[in-house]
Coordinates of C-alpha atoms and ligand atoms in Angstrom, one line a residue:
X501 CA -96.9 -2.6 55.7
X502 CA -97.5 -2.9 59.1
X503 CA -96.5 0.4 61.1
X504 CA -94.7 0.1 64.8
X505 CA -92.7 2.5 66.7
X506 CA -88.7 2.6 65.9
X507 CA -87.2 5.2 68.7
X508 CA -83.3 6.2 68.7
X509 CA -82.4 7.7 71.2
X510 CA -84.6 11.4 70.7
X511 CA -86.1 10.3 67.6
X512 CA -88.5 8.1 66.2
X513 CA -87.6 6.6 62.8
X514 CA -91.0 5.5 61.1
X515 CA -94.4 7.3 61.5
X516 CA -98.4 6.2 61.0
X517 CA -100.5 7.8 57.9
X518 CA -103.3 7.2 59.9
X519 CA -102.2 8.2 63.0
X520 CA -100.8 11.3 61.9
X521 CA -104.0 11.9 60.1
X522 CA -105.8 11.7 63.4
X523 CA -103.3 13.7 65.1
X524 CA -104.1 16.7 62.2
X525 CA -107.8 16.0 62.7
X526 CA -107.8 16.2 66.4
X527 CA -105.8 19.9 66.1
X528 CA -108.9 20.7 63.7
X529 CA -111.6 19.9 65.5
X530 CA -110.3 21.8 69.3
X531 CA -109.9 24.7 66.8
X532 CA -113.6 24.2 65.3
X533 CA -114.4 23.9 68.8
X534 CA -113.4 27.7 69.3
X535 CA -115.4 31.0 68.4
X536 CA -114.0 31.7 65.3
X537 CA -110.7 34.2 64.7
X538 CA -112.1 38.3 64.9
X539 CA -109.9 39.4 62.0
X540 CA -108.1 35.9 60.3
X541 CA -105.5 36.5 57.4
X542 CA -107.0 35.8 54.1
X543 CA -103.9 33.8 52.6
X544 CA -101.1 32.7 54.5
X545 CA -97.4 31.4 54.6
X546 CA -96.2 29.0 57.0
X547 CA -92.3 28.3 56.9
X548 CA -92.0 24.5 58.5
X549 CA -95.5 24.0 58.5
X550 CA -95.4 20.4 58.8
X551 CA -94.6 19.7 62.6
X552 CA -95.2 21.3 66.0
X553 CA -96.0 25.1 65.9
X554 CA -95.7 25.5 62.2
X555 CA -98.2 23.0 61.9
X556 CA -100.5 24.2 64.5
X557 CA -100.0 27.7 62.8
X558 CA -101.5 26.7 59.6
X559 CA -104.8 24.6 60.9
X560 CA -105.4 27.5 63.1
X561 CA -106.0 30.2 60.5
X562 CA -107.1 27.4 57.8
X563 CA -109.7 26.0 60.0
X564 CA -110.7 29.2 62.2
X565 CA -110.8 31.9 60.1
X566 CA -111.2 30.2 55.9
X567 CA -107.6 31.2 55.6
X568 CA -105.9 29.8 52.2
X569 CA -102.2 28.6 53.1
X570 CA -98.9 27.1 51.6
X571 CA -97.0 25.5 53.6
X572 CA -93.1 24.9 52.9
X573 CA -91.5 22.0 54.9
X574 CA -88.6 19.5 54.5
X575 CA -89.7 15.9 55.0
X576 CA -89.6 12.6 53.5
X577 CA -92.1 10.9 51.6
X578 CA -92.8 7.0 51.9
X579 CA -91.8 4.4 49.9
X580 CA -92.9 1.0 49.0
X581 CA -90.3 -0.8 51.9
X582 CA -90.3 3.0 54.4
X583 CA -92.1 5.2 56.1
X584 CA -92.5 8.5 55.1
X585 CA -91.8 10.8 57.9
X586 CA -94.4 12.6 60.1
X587 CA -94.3 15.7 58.6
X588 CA -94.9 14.4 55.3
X589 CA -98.5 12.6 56.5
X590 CA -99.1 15.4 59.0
X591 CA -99.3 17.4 55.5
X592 CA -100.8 15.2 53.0
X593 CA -103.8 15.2 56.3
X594 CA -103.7 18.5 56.3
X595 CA -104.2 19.1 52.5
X596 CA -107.1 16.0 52.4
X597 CA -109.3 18.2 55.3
X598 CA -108.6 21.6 53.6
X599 CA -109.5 20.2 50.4
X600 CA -112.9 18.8 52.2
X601 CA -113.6 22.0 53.3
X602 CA -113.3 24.0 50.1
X603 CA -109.7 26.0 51.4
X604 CA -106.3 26.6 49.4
X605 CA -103.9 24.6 50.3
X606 CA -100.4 24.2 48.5
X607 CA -97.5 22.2 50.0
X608 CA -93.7 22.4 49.0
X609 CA -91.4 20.0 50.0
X610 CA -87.3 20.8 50.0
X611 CA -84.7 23.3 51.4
X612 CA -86.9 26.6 52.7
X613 CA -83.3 28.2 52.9
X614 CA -82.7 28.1 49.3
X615 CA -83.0 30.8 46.8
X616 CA -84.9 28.5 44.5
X617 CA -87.6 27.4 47.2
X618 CA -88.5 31.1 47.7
X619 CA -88.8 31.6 43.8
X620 CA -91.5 28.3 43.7
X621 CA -93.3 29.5 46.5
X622 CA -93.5 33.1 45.1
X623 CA -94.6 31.7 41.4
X624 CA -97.2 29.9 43.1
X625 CA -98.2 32.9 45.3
X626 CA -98.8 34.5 41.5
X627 CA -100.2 32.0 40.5
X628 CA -102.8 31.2 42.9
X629 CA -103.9 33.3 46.1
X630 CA -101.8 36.3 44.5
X631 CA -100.9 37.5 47.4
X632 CA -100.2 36.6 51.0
X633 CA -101.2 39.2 54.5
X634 CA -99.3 37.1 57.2
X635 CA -96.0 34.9 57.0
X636 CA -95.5 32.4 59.8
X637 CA -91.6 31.5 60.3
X638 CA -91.3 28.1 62.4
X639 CA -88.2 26.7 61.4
X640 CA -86.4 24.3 63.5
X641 CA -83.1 22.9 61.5
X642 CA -79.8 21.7 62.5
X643 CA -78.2 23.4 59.2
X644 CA -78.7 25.5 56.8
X645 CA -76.6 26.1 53.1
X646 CA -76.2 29.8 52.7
X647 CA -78.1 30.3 49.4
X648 CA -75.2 32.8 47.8
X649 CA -71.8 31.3 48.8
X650 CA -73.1 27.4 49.4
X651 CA -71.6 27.3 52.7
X652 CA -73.0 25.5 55.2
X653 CA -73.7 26.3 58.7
X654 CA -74.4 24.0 61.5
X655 CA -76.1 24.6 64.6
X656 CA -75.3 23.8 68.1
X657 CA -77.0 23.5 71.5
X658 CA -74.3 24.8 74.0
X659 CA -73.7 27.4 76.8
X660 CA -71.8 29.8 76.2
X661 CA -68.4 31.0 78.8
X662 CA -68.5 28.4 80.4
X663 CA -69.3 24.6 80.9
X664 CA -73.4 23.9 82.5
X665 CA -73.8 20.7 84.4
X666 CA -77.0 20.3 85.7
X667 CA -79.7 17.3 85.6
X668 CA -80.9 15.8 82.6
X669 CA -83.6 12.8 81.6
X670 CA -82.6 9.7 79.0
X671 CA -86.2 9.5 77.6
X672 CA -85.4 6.5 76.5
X673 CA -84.2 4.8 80.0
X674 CA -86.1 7.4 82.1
X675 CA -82.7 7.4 84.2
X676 CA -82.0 11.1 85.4
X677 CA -78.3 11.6 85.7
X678 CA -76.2 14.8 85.4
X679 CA -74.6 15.9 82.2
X680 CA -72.4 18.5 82.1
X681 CA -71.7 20.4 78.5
X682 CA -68.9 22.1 77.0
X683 CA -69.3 25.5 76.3
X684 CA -69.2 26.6 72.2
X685 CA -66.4 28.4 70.6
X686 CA -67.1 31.6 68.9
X687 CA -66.7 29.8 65.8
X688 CA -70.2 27.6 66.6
X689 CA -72.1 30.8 67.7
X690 CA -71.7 32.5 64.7
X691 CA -72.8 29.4 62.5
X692 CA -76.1 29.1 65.5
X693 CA -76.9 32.4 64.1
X694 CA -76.4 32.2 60.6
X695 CA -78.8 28.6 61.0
X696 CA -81.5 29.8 63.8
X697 CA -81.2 33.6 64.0
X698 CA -83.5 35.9 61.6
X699 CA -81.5 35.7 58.0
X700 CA -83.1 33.7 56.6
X701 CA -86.9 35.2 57.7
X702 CA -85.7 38.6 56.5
X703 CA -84.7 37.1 53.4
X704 CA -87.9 35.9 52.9
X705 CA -89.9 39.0 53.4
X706 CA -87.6 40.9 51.3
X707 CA -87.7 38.3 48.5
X708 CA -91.8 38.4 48.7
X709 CA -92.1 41.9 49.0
X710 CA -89.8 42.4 45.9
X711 CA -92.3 40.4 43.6
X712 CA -95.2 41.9 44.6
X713 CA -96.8 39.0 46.8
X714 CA -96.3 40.8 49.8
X715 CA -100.1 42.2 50.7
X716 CA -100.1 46.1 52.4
X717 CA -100.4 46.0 56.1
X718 CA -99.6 42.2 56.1
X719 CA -97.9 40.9 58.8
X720 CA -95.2 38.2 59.8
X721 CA -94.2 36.2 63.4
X722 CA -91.4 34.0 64.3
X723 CA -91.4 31.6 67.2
X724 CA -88.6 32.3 70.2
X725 CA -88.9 30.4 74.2
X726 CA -87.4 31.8 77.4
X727 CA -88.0 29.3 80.3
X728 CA -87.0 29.1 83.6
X729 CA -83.3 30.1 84.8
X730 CA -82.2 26.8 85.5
X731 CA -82.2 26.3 81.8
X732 CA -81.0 30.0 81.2
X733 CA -77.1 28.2 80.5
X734 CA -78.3 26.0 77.5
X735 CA -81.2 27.7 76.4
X736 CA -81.5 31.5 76.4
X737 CA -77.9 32.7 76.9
X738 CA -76.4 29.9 75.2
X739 CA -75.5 29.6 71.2
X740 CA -79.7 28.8 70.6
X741 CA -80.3 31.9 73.0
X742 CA -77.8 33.9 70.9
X743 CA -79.9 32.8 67.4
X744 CA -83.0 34.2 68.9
X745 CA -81.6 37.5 70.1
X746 CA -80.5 37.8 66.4
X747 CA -84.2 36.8 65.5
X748 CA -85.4 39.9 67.9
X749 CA -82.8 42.2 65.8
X750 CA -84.7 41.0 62.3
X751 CA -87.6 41.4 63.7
X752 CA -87.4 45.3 64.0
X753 CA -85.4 45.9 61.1
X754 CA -88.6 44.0 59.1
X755 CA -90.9 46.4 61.0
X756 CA -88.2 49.7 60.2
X757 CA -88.7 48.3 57.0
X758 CA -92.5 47.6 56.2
X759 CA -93.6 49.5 59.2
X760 CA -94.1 49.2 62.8
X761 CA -96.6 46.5 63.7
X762 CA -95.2 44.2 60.7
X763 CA -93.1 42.1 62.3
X764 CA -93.2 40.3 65.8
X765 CA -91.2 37.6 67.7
X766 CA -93.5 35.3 70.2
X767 CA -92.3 33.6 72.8
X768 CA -93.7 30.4 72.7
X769 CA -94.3 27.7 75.7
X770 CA -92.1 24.7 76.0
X771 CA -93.2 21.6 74.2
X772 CA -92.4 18.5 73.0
X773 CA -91.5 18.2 69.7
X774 CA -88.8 16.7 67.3
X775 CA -86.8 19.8 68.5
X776 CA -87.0 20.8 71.7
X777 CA -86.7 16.4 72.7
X778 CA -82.8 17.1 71.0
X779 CA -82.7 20.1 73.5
X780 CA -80.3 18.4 77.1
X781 CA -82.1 19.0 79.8
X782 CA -85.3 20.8 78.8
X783 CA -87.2 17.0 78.6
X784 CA -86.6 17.2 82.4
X785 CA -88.0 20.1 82.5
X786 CA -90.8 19.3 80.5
X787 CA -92.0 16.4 82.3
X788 CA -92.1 18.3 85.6
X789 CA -93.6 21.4 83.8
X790 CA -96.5 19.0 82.4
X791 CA -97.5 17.3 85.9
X792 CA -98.1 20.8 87.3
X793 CA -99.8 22.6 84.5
X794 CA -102.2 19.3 83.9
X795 CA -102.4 19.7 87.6
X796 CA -103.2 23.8 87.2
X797 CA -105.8 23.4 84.7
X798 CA -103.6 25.6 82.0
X799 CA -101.8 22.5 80.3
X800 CA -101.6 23.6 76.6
X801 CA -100.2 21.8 73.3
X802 CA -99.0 23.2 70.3
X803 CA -102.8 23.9 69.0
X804 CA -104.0 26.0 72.2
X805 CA -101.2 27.8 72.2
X806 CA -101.2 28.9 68.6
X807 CA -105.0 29.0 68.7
X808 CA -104.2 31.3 71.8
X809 CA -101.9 33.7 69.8
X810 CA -104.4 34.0 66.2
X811 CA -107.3 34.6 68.5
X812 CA -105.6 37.8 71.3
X813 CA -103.3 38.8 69.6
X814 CA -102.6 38.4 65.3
X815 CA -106.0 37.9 64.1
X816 CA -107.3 40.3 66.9
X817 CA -109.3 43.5 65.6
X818 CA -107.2 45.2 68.2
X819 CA -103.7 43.6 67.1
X820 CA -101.0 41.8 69.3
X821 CA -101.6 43.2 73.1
X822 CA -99.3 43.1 76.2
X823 CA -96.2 43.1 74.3
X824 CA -92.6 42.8 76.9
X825 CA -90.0 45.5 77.1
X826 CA -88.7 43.5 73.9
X827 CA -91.9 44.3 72.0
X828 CA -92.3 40.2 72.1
X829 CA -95.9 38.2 72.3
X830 CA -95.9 36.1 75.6
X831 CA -98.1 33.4 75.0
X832 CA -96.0 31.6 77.6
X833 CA -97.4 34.1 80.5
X834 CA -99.2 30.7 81.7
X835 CA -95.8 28.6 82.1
X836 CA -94.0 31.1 83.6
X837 CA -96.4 32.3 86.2
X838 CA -95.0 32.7 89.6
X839 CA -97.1 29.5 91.0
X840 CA -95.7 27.8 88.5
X841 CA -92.1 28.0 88.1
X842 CA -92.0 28.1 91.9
X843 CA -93.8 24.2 92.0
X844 CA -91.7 23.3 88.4
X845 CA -88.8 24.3 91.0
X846 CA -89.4 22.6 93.8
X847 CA -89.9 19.1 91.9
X848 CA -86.7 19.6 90.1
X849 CA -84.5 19.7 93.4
X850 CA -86.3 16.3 93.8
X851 CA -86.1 14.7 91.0
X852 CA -84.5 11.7 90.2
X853 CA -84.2 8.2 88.8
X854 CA -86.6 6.4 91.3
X855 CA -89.2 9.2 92.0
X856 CA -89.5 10.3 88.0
X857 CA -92.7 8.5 87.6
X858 CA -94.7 10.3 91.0
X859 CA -93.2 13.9 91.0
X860 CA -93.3 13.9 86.6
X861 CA -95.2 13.7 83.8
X862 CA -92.8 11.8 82.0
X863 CA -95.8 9.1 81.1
X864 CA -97.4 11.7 79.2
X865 CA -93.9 13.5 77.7
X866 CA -93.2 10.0 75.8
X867 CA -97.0 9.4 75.1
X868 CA -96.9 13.3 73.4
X869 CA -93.3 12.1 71.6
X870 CA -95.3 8.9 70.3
X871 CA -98.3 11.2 69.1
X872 CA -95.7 13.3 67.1
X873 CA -95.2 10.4 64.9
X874 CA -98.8 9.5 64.9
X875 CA -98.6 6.2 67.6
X876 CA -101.3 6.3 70.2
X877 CA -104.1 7.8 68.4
X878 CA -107.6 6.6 69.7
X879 CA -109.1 4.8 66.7
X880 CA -106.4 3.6 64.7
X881 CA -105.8 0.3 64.3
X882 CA -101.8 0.0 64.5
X883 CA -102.0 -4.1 63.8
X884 CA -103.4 -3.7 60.4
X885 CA -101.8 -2.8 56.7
X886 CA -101.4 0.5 56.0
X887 CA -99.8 1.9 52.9
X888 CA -97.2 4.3 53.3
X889 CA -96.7 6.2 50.0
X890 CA -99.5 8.7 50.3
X891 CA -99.3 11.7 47.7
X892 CA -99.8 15.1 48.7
X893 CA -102.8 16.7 46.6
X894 CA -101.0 19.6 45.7
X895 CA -98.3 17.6 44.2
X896 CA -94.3 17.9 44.8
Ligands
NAD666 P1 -90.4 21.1 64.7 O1 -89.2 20.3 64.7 O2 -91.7 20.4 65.1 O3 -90.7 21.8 63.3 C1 -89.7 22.3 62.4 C2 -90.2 22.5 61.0 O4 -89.2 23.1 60.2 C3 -90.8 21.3 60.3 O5 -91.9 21.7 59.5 C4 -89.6 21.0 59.3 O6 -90.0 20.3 58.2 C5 -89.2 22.4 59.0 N1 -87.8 22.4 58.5 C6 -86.6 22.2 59.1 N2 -85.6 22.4 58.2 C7 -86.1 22.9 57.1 C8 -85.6 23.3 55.8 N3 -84.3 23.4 55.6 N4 -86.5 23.7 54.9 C9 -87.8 23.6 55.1 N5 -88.4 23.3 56.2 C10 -87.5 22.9 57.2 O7 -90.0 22.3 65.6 P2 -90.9 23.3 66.7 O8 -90.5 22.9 68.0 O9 -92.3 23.4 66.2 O10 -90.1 24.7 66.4 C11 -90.5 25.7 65.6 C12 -90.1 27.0 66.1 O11 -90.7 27.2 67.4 C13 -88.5 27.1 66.4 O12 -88.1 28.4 66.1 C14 -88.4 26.9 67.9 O13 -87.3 27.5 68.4 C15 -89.7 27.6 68.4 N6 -90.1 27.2 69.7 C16 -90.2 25.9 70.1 C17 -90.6 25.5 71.4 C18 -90.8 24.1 71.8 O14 -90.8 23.8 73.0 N7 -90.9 23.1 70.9 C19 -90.9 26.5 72.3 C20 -90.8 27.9 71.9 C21 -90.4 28.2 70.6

């Protein structure tokens, strides 16, 4: 088959073996191009480790510190006539260069919110490493089934009180126009919650630590963002906002738990991704946010940041350092430095339709949204055959 580009509107329905392959082996080699981590965790687990920061937070210890991982993710595999999904090559990649270099590496593919998922993962835990010293939580999902009941909750990305209107980018006709979006009902902040908030992390921890795979003094993250006011309405004191204060709340009932120093929430820079390009308005943002960090020197993707928070602060001999009056990480100090915000700022009351292309980045946001489904590599020829059922090593 040969592999071309299918977007609709923020996603991208086929993705490049090879390509993502390339994309995995570039994130290895800038972090073989580091000193290596102080202190890495011997075995670790990465919850959505297939994509964007969960990914990036598995080839970091793997690849800069010997760290055995499992990674549990929920993507599709390719068939004969369809592409497997980015994720799922992003993966098998991943599994072919630990595999070179002599590391663990398991890979489990279906529902991480499900009670059976967490009894796999622990079997294997038994089974192989025995047990695991840090648990990386990067899920991004529009639902989840509640494991006891079978409900399911959907999430939404809405302000809350009252309706937002404020500038947005089509990435797929570069047009910037103004949207303006509803506020949620109570009704879709509580289901937010019960899909992006800390349940299902706690659940996890508890579930590990009750079999035994839990190691003593291990230590567990989950990813959160801030950002800059004008996104304050859809982001951080909307329903997503909301999901991540409940993530804070888990966050120190895992440490009351297991002990202070267990458990920490770090705020992450803004990205592309699959999730944040669903996000209204942050692509905007984004683009503008790109042209002056590039232009700063302190651009950063998913693997410097990540590479960034293993090497100060959770593979660190002195642990996580300059923690917020939340006890959070910052590893977005750089994006929301004064110099900045204040230039992201002044571009955005600029911005529009015809100027896009001088005052943005938005060249290189839909270049990185290509990347993410393995289009644009160097190297990689996109005119010839490729097949897409690749197996994972570890099976599933
Ligand atoms: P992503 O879409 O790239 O990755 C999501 C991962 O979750 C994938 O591995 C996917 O397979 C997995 N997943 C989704 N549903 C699942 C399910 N039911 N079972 C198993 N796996 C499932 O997302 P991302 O942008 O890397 O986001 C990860 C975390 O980082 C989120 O908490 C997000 O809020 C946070 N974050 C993102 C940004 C950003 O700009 N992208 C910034 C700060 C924080």
């Amino acid at each position: 088959m040969i592999i071309k580009p299918k977007t609709r509107g923020f996603i991208c329905t086929t993705a490049h073996p090879e390509g993502c392959a390339a994309n995995v082996c570039e994130q290895i080699d800038y972090v073989k191009s580091q000193p290596a981590l102080e202190d890495p965790p011997k075995n670790v687990l990465v919850i959505g480790s297939s994509t964007g920061y969960g990914l990036a937070s598995r080839i970091v210890p793997a690849f800069g510190g010997g760290a055995g991982t499992i990674g549990v993710f929920f993507e599709k595999p390719g068939t004969d006539r369809r592409t497997g999904s980015a994720g799922w090559y992003n993966s098998v990649a991943f599994e072919e260069e630990a595999q070179k270099a002599g590391l663990y590496a398991k890979s489990f593919n279906g529902d991480a919110f499900s009670n059976e998922m967490k009894e796999q993962v622990i079997a294997a835990i038994k089974d192989g490493p025995g047990q695991v010293d840090s648990v990386i939580y990067s899920l991004a999902s529009p639902r989840r089934t509640d494991p006891d009941t079978g409900e399911v909750y959907r999430s939404v990305l809405k302000p809350i009180g009252q309706a937002y209107s404020q500038k947005n980018l089509n990435t797929d006709t570069g047009e910037v126009n103004e949207i303006t979006i509803e506020p949620a009902n109570e009704e879709e902040i509580v289901q937010t919650v019960k899909v992006m908030g800390g349940e299902d992390w706690e659940l996890w921890l508890n579930a590990l630590s009750d079999a035994g795979v839990l190691a003593d003094g291990a230590n567990t993250v989950a990813y959160s963002y801030i950002g800059p006011e004008l996104t304050f309405p859809i982001y951080t004191n909307g329903t997503i906002g909301r999901a991540k204060v409940h993530l804070e709340e888990s966050a120190a009932r895992l440490n009351e738990k297991f002990g202070e120093g267990t458990a920490y929430v770090s705020v992450n820079k803004a990205l592309v991704t699959q999730a944040s390009s669903a996000i209204p308005v942050v692509p905007l943002y984004i683009s503008l946010l790109y042209k002056v960090m590039k232009e700063a020197g302190n651009h950063e993707g998913c693997i410097e940041q990540i590479q960034r928070l293993f090497a100060n602060h959770l593979a660190a001999e002195s642990g996580p350092k300059n923690l917020d009056d939340r006890n959070r990480i910052r590893i977005d100090d750089w994006e929301m430095s004064e110099p900045i915000q204040e230039a992201v700022h002044e571009l955005w009351e600029l911005a529009n339709t015809d100027n896009l292309d001088q005052i943005s980045d938005f060249s290189g946001y839909r270049e990185e949204f290509l990347k993410l489904f393995g289009f644009g590599l160097n190297g990689v020829d996109y005119d010839a055959e490729t097949d897409p059922e690749r197996p994972l090593i570890s099976g599933d």
